[in-house]
Short mmCIF file of C-alpha atoms in Angstrom, two decimals:
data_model
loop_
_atom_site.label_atom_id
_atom_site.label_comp_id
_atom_site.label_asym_id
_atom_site.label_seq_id
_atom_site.Cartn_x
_atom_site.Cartn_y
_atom_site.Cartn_z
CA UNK A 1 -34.46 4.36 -14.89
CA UNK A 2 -33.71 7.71 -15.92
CA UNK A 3 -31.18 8.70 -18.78
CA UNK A 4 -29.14 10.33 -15.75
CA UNK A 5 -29.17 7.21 -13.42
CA UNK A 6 -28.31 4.84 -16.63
CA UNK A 7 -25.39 7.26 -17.46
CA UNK A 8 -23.92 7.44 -13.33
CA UNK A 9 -24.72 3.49 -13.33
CA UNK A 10 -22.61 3.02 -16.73
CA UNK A 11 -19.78 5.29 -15.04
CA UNK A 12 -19.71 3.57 -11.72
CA UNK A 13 -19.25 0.25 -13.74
CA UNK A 14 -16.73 1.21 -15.75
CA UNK A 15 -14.81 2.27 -12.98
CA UNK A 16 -14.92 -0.89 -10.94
CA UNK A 17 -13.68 -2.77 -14.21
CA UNK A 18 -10.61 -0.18 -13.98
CA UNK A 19 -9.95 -0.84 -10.04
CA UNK A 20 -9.96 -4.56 -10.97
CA UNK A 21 -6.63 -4.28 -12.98
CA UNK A 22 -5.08 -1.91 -10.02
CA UNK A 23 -3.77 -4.65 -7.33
CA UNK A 24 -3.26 -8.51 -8.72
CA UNK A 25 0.05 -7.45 -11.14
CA UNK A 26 1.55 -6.51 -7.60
CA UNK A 27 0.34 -8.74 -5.00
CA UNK A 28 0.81 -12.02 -7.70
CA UNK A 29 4.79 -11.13 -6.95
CA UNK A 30 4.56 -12.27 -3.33
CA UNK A 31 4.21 -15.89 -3.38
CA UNK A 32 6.39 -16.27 -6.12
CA UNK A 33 9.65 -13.90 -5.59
CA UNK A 34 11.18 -17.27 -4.19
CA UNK A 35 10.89 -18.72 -7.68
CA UNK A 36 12.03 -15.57 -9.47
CA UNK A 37 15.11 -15.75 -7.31
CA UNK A 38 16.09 -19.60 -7.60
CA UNK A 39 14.94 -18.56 -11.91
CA UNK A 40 17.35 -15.34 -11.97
CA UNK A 41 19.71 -15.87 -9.49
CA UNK A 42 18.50 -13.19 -7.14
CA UNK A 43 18.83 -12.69 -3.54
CA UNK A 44 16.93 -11.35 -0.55
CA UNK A 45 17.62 -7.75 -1.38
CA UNK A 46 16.96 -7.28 -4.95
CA UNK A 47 13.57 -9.46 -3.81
CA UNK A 48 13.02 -7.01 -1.30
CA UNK A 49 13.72 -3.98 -3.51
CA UNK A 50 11.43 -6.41 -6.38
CA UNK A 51 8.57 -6.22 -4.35
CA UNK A 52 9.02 -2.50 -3.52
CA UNK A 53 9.79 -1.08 -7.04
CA UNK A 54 5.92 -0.70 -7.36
CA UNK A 55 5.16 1.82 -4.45
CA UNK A 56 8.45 3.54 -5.35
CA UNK A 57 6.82 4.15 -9.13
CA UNK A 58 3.11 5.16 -7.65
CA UNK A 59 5.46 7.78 -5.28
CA UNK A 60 7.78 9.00 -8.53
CA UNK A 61 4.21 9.35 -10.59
CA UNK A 62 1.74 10.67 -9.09
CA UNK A 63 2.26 14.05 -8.24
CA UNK A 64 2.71 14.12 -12.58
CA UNK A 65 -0.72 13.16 -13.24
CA UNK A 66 -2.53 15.98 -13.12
CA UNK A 67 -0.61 17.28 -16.32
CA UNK A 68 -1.17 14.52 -18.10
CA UNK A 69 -4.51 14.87 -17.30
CA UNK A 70 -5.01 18.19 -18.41
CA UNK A 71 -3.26 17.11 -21.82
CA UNK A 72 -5.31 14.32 -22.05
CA UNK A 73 -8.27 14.43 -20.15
CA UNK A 74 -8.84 11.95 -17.40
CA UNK A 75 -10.41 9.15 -19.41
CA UNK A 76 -7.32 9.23 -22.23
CA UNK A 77 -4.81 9.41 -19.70
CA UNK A 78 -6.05 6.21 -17.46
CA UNK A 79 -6.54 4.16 -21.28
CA UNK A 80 -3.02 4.81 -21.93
CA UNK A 81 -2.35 3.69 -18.55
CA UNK A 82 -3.95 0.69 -18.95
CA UNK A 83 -2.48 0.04 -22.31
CA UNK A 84 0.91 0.28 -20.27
CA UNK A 85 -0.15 -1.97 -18.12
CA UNK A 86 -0.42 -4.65 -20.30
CA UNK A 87 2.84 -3.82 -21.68
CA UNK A 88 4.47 -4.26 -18.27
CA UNK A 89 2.85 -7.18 -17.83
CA UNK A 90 4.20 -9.07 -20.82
CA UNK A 91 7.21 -7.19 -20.26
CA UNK A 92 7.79 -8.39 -16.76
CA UNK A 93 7.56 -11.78 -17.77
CA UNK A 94 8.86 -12.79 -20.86
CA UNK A 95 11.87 -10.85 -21.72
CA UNK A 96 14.25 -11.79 -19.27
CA UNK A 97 16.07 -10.53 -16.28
CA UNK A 98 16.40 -6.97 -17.47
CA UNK A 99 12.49 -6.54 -18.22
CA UNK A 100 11.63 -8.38 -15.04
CA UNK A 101 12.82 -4.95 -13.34
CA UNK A 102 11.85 -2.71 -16.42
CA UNK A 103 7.95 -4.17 -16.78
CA UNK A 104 7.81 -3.68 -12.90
CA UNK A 105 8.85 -0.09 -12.97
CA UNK A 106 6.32 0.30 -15.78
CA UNK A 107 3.41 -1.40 -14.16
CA UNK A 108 4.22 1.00 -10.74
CA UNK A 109 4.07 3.79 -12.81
CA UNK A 110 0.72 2.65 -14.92
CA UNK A 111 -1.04 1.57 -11.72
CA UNK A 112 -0.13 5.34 -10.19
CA UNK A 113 -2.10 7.02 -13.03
CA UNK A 114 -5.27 4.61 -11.83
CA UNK A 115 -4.68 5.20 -8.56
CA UNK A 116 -4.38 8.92 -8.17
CA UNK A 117 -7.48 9.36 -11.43
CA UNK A 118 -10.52 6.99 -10.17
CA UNK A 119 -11.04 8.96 -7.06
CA UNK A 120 -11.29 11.97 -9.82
CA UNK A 121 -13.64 10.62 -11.79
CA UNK A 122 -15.83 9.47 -9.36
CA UNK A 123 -15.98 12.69 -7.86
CA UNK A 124 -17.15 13.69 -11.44
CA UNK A 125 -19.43 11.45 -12.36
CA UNK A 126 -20.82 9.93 -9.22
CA UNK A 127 -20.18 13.08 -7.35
CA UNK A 128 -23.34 12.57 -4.78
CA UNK A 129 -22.44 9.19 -3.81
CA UNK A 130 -18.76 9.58 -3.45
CA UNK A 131 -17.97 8.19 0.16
CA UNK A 132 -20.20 4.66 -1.15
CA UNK A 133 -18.92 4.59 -4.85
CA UNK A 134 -15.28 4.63 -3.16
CA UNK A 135 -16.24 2.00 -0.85
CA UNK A 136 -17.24 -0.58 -3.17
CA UNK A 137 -14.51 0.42 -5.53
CA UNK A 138 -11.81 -0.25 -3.10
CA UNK A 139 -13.48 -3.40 -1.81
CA UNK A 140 -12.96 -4.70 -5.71
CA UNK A 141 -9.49 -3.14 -5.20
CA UNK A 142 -8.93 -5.48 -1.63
CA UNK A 143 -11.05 -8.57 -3.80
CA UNK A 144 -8.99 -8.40 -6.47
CA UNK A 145 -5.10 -8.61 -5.24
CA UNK A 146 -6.38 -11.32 -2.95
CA UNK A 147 -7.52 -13.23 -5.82
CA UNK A 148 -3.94 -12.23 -7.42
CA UNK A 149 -2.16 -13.58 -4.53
CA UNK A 150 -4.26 -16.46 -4.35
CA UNK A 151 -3.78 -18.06 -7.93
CA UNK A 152 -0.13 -17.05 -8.21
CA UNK A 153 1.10 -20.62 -6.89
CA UNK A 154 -1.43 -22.54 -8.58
CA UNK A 155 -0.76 -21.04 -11.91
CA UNK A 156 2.92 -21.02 -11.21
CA UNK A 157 2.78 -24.91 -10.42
CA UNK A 158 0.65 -25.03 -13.74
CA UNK A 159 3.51 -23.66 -15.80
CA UNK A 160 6.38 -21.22 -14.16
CA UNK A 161 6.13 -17.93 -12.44
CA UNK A 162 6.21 -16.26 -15.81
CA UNK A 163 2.96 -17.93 -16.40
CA UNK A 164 1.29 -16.76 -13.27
CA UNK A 165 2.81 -13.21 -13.59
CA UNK A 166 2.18 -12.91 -17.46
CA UNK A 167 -1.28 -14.32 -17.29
CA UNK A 168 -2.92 -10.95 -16.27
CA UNK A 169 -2.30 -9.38 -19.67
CA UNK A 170 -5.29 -11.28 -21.07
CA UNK A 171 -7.92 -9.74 -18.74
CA UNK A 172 -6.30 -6.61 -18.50
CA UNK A 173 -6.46 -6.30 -22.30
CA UNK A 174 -10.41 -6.88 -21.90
CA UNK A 175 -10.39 -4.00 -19.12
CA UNK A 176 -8.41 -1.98 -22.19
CA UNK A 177 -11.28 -2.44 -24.52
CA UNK A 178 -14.23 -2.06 -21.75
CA UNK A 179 -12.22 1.56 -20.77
CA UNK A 180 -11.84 2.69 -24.31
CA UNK A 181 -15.51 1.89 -24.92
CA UNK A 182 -15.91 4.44 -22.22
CA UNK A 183 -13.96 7.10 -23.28
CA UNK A 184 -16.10 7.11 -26.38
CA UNK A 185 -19.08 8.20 -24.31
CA UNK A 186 -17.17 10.14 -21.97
CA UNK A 187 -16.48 13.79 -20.87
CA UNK A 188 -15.25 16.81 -23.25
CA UNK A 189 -11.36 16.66 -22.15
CA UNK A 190 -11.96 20.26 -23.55
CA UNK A 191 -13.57 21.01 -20.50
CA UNK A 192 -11.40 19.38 -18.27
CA UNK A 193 -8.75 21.46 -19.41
CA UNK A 194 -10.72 24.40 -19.00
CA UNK A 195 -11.14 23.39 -15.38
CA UNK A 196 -7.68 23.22 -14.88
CA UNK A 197 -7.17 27.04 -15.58
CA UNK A 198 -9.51 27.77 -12.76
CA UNK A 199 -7.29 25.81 -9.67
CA UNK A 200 -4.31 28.86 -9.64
CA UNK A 201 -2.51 27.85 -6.00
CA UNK A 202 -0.76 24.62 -5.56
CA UNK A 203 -1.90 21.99 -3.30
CA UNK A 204 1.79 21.55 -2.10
CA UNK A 205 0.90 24.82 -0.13
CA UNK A 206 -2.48 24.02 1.01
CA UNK A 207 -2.85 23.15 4.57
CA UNK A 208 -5.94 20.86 3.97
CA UNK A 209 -4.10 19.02 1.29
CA UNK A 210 -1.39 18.18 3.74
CA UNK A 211 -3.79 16.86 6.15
CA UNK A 212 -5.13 14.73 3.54
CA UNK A 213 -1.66 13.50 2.66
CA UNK A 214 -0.69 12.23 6.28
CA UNK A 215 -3.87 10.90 6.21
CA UNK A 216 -2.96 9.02 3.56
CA UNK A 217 0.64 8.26 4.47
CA UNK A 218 -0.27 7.37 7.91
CA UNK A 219 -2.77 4.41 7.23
CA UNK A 220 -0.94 2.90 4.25
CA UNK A 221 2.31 2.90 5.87
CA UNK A 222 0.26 0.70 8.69
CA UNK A 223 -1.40 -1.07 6.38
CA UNK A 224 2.29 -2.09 4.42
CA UNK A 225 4.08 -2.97 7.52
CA UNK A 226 1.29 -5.13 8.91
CA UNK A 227 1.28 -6.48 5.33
CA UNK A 228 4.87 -7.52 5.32
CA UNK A 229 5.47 -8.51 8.38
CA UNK A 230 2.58 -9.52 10.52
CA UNK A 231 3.19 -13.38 9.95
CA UNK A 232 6.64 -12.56 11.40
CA UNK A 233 5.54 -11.07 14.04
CA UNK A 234 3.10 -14.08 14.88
CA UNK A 235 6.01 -16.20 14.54
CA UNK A 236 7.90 -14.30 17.97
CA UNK A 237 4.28 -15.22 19.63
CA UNK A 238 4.11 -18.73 18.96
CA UNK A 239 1.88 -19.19 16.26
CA UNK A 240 2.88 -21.48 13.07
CA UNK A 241 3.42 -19.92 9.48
CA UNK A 242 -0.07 -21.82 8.53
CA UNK A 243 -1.74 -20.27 10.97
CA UNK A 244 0.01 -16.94 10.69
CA UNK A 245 -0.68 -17.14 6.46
CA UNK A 246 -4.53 -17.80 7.38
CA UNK A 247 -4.20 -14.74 10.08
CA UNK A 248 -3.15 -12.42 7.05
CA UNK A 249 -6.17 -13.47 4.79
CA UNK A 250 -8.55 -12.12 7.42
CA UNK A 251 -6.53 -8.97 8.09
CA UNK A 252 -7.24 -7.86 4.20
CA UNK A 253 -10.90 -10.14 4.12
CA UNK A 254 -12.59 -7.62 6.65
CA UNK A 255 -10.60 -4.65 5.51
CA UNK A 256 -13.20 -4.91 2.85
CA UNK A 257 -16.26 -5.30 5.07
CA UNK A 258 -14.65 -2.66 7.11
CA UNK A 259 -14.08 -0.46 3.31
CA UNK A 260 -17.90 -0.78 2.42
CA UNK A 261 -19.19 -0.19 6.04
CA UNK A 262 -17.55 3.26 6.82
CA UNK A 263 -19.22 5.49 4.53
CA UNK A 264 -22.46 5.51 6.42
CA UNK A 265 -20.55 7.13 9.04
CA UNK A 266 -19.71 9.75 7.20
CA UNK A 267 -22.15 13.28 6.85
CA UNK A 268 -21.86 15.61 4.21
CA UNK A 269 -20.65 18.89 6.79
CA UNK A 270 -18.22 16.47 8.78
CA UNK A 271 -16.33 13.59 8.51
CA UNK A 272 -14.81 13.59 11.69
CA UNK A 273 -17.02 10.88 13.38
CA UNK A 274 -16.02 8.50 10.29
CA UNK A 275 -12.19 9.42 10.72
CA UNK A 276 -12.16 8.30 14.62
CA UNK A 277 -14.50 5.01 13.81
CA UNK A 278 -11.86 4.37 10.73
CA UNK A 279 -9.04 4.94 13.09
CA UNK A 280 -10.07 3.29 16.28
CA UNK A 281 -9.74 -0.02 15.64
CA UNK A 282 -6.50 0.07 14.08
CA UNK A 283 -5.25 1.61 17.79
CA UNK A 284 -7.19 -1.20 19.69
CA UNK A 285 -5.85 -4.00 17.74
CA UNK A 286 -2.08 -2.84 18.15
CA UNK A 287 -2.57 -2.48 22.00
CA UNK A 288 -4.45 -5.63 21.89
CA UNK A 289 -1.02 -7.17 20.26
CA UNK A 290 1.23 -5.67 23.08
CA UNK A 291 -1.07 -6.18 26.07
CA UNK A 292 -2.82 -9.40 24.96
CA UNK A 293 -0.88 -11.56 22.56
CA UNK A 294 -2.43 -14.78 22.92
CA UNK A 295 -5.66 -13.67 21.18
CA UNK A 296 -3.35 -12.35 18.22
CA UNK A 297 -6.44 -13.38 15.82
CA UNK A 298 -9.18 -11.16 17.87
CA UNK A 299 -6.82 -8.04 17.60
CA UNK A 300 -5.83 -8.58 13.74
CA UNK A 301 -9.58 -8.86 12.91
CA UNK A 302 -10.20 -5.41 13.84
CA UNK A 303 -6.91 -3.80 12.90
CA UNK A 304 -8.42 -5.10 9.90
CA UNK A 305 -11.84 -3.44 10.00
CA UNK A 306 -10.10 0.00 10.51
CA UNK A 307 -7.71 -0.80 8.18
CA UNK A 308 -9.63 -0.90 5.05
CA UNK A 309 -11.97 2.04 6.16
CA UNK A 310 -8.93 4.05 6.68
CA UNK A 311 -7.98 3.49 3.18
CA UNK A 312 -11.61 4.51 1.72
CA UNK A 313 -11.73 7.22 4.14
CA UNK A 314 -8.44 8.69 2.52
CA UNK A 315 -9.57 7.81 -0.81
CA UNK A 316 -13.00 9.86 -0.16
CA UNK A 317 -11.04 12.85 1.43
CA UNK A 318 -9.17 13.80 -1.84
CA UNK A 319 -12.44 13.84 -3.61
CA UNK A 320 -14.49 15.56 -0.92
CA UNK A 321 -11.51 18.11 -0.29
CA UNK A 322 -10.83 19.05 -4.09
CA UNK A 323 -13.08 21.87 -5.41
CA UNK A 324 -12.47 21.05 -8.57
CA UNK A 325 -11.57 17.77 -11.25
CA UNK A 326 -7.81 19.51 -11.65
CA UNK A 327 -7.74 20.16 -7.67
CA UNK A 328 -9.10 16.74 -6.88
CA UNK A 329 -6.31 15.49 -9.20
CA UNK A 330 -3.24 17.58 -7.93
CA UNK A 331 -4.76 16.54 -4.75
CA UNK A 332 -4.58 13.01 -4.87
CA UNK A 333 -1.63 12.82 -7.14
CA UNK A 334 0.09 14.57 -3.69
CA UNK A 335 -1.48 12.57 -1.04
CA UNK A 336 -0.42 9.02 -2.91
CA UNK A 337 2.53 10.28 -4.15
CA UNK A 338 3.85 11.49 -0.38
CA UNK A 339 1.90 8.19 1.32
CA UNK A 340 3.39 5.44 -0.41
CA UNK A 341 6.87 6.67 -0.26
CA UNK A 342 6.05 6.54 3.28
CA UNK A 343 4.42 3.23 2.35
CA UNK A 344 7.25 1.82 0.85
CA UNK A 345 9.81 3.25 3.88
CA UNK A 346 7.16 1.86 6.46
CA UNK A 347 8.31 -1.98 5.86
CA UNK A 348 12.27 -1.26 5.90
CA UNK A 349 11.94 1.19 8.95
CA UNK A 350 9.83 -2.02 10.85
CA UNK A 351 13.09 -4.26 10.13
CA UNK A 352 15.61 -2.34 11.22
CA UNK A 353 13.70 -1.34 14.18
CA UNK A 354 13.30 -5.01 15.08
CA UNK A 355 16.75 -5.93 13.92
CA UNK A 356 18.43 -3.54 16.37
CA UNK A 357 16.31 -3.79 19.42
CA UNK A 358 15.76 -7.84 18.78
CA UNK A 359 12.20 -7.91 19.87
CA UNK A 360 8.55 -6.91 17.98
CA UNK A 361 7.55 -4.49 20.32
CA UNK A 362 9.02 -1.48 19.03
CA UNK A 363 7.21 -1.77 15.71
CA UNK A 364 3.85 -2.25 17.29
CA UNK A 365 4.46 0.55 19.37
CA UNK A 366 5.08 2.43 16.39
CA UNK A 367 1.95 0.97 14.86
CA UNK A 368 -0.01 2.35 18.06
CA UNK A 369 1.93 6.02 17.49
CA UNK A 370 1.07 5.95 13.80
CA UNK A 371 -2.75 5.31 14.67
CA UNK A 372 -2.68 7.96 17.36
CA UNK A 373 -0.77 10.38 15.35
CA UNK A 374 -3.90 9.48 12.07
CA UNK A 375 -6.61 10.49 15.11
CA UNK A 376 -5.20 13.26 15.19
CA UNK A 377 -5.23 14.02 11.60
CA UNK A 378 -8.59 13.06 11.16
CA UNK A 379 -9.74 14.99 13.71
CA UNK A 380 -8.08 18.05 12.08
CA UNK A 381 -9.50 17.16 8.53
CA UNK A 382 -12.79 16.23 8.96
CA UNK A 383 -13.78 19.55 8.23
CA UNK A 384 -13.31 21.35 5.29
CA UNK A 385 -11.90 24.37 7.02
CA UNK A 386 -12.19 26.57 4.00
CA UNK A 387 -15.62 27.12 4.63
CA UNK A 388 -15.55 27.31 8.20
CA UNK A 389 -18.04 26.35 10.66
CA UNK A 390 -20.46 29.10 9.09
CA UNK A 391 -20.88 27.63 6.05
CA UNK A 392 -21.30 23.94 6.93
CA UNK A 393 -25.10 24.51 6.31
CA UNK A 394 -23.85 25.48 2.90
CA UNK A 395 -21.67 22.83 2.29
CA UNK A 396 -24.29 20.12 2.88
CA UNK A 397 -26.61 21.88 0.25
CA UNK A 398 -24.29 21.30 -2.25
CA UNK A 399 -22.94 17.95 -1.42
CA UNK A 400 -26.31 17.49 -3.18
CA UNK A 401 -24.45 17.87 -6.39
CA UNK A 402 -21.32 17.33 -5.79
CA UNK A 403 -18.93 18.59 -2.81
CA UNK A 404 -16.96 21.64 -3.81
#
């Protein structure tokens, strides 16, 4: 093994350690906001707005990144970021009512940083294996909050749910002192900064970078309300909360399969044929739903598939779409920051919707609009249109070494 392979092989590791410290601190809050209520003497709505706070930090943060970056450099702004983390953590959980709320404002905004820089520096250091380095990250993303959901009972009927919450500071601390290891080895942030001098226009007024951003918005706004109320929506077909809970495990369980499959579809001149294949499924399994109920668990299965392909197809998009380390950072930093507000509306919208109207069908109608309106998008943005169809022989050359 070359010095080269050694160094992208130490820099794809050290970003999966990162991604593993991304989900659990969010999804452990789940199965254990009815304890945090009974605990604090809160209702339905501050739950609600509990288990929200999160995506409403990653939406506040993100598009602020990319100047922290440049003051920084990507590698000291995510170790910060992850020493906040651990902050929030401990935070959250051991300081009472008022840092229940503060430590989860702090972890939404930590998380942000991590979300909106791993996509940059794997563009960076992995940059010709971006679509399958973002695969596997996200599947350790998707394997990770299900092993935070999954413990947060057990440990909370070990101790309380401050125990299960405030657990996660111990191995996050570990990811601290892996990440800082790798910042000693790390790019110049000298010439990250440089970089940034070199990306003039902002991608708030870039056409591409709005495609990117529905994108984005469009398949994690799915993604949430499926999320939050798929077992509900079982429930108005018959099927029991067990069997509903179980249903949910295999939505996120393939998305991962689903996550690491959907890079080989994609080409270095086009993405287009990935976008549709990401996309598809999520539009069968929502008319499967309306037109076919009593198979719910056929039609979940491959809403799941396209589900977690849609998510590393977005992820891949803001690295393949950003010229630069400062674009691909304004760029994602806009495309997460727009998407999980949506995210985060997605969820409320779905209730109301079936609140007024008193059935489910609405929302999965909306589901099936969403997935026809991300076609669309995909479509539109599976070509970098800023070289044109000219220079698509050009653009595979130097996917070679990275895509610009």
């Amino acid at each position: 093994m070359t010095a080269r392979s050694r160094g992208s092989l130490a820099a794809a590791l050290a970003v999966y350690v990162v991604a593993l410290a991304l989900r659990p601190a969010q999804t452990a809050v789940g199965p254990v906001l009815g304890d945090i209520g009974a605990d604090l003497g809160l209702g339905e709505g501050a739950l609600g707005l509990l288990g929200a706070l999160p995506l409403l930090g990653f939406a506040a943060v993100s598009p602020l990144v990319h100047r922290l970056s440049r003051r920084w450099g990507a590698e000291g702004t995510l170790l910060a970021a992850l020493a906040g983390l651990v902050i929030g953590v401990v935070v959250r959980s051991w300081t009472g009512a008022p840092g229940l709320w503060l430590g989860t404002a702090v972890i939404g905004a930590t998380v942000a940083i991590g979300n909106v820089l791993v996509p940059v520096i794997v563009k960076r250091d992995l940059p010709d294996r971006i679509a399958v380095a973002t695969g596997a990250y996200s599947a350790v993303i998707a394997g990770a909050a299900a092993i935070g959901a999954a413990v947060a009972v057990p440990l909370a009927e070990i101790g309380t749910w401050r125990l299960s919450l405030g657990v996660w500071a111990a191995p996050f601390a570990v990811i601290v002192v892996v990440w800082w290891l790798r910042t000693r080895v790390a790019h110049d942030p000298a010439a990250t900064v440089a970089e940034a001098h070199l990306a003039h226009a902002s991608t708030w007024r870039s056409g591409t970078a709005w495609l990117v951003t529905a994108f984005m918005g469009l398949q994690a706004t799915s993604f949430y309300v499926l999320v939050t109320w798929l077992p509900t929506i079982e429930a108005s077909l018959g099927v029991s909360a067990h069997t509903a809970g179980i249903h949910l495990f295999v939505y996120q369980i393939v998305g991962i399969g689903g996550g690491l499959l959907i890079p080989f579809a994609m080409r270095p001149s086009s993405q287009v044929g990935a976008a549709v294949t990401a996309t598809v499924p999520l539009g069968i399994g929502m008319a499967g739903l309306l037109a076919a109920p009593g198979a719910p668990l056929v039609w979940i299965t491959i809403a799941g598939v396209g589900s977690g392909a849609s998510l590393v197809m977005s992820l891949s998009l803001m690295s393949l779409r950003g010229r630069t380390s400062a674009e691909t950072t304004q760029l994602s930093g806009m495309a997460q920051s727009v998407g999980y507000l949506l995210a985060a509306a997605g969820p409320v919208v779905a209730g109301v919707l079936a609140q007024s109207t008193g059935s489910w069908t609405p929302t999965l109608v909306l589901l099936l609009a969403f997935a026809a309106g991300q076609l669309a998008v995909g479509v539109a943005v599976g070509v970098d249109r800023r070289t044109g169809a000219a220079g698509s022989a050009a653009t595979a050359s130097e996917n070679a070494e990275g895509p610009s």
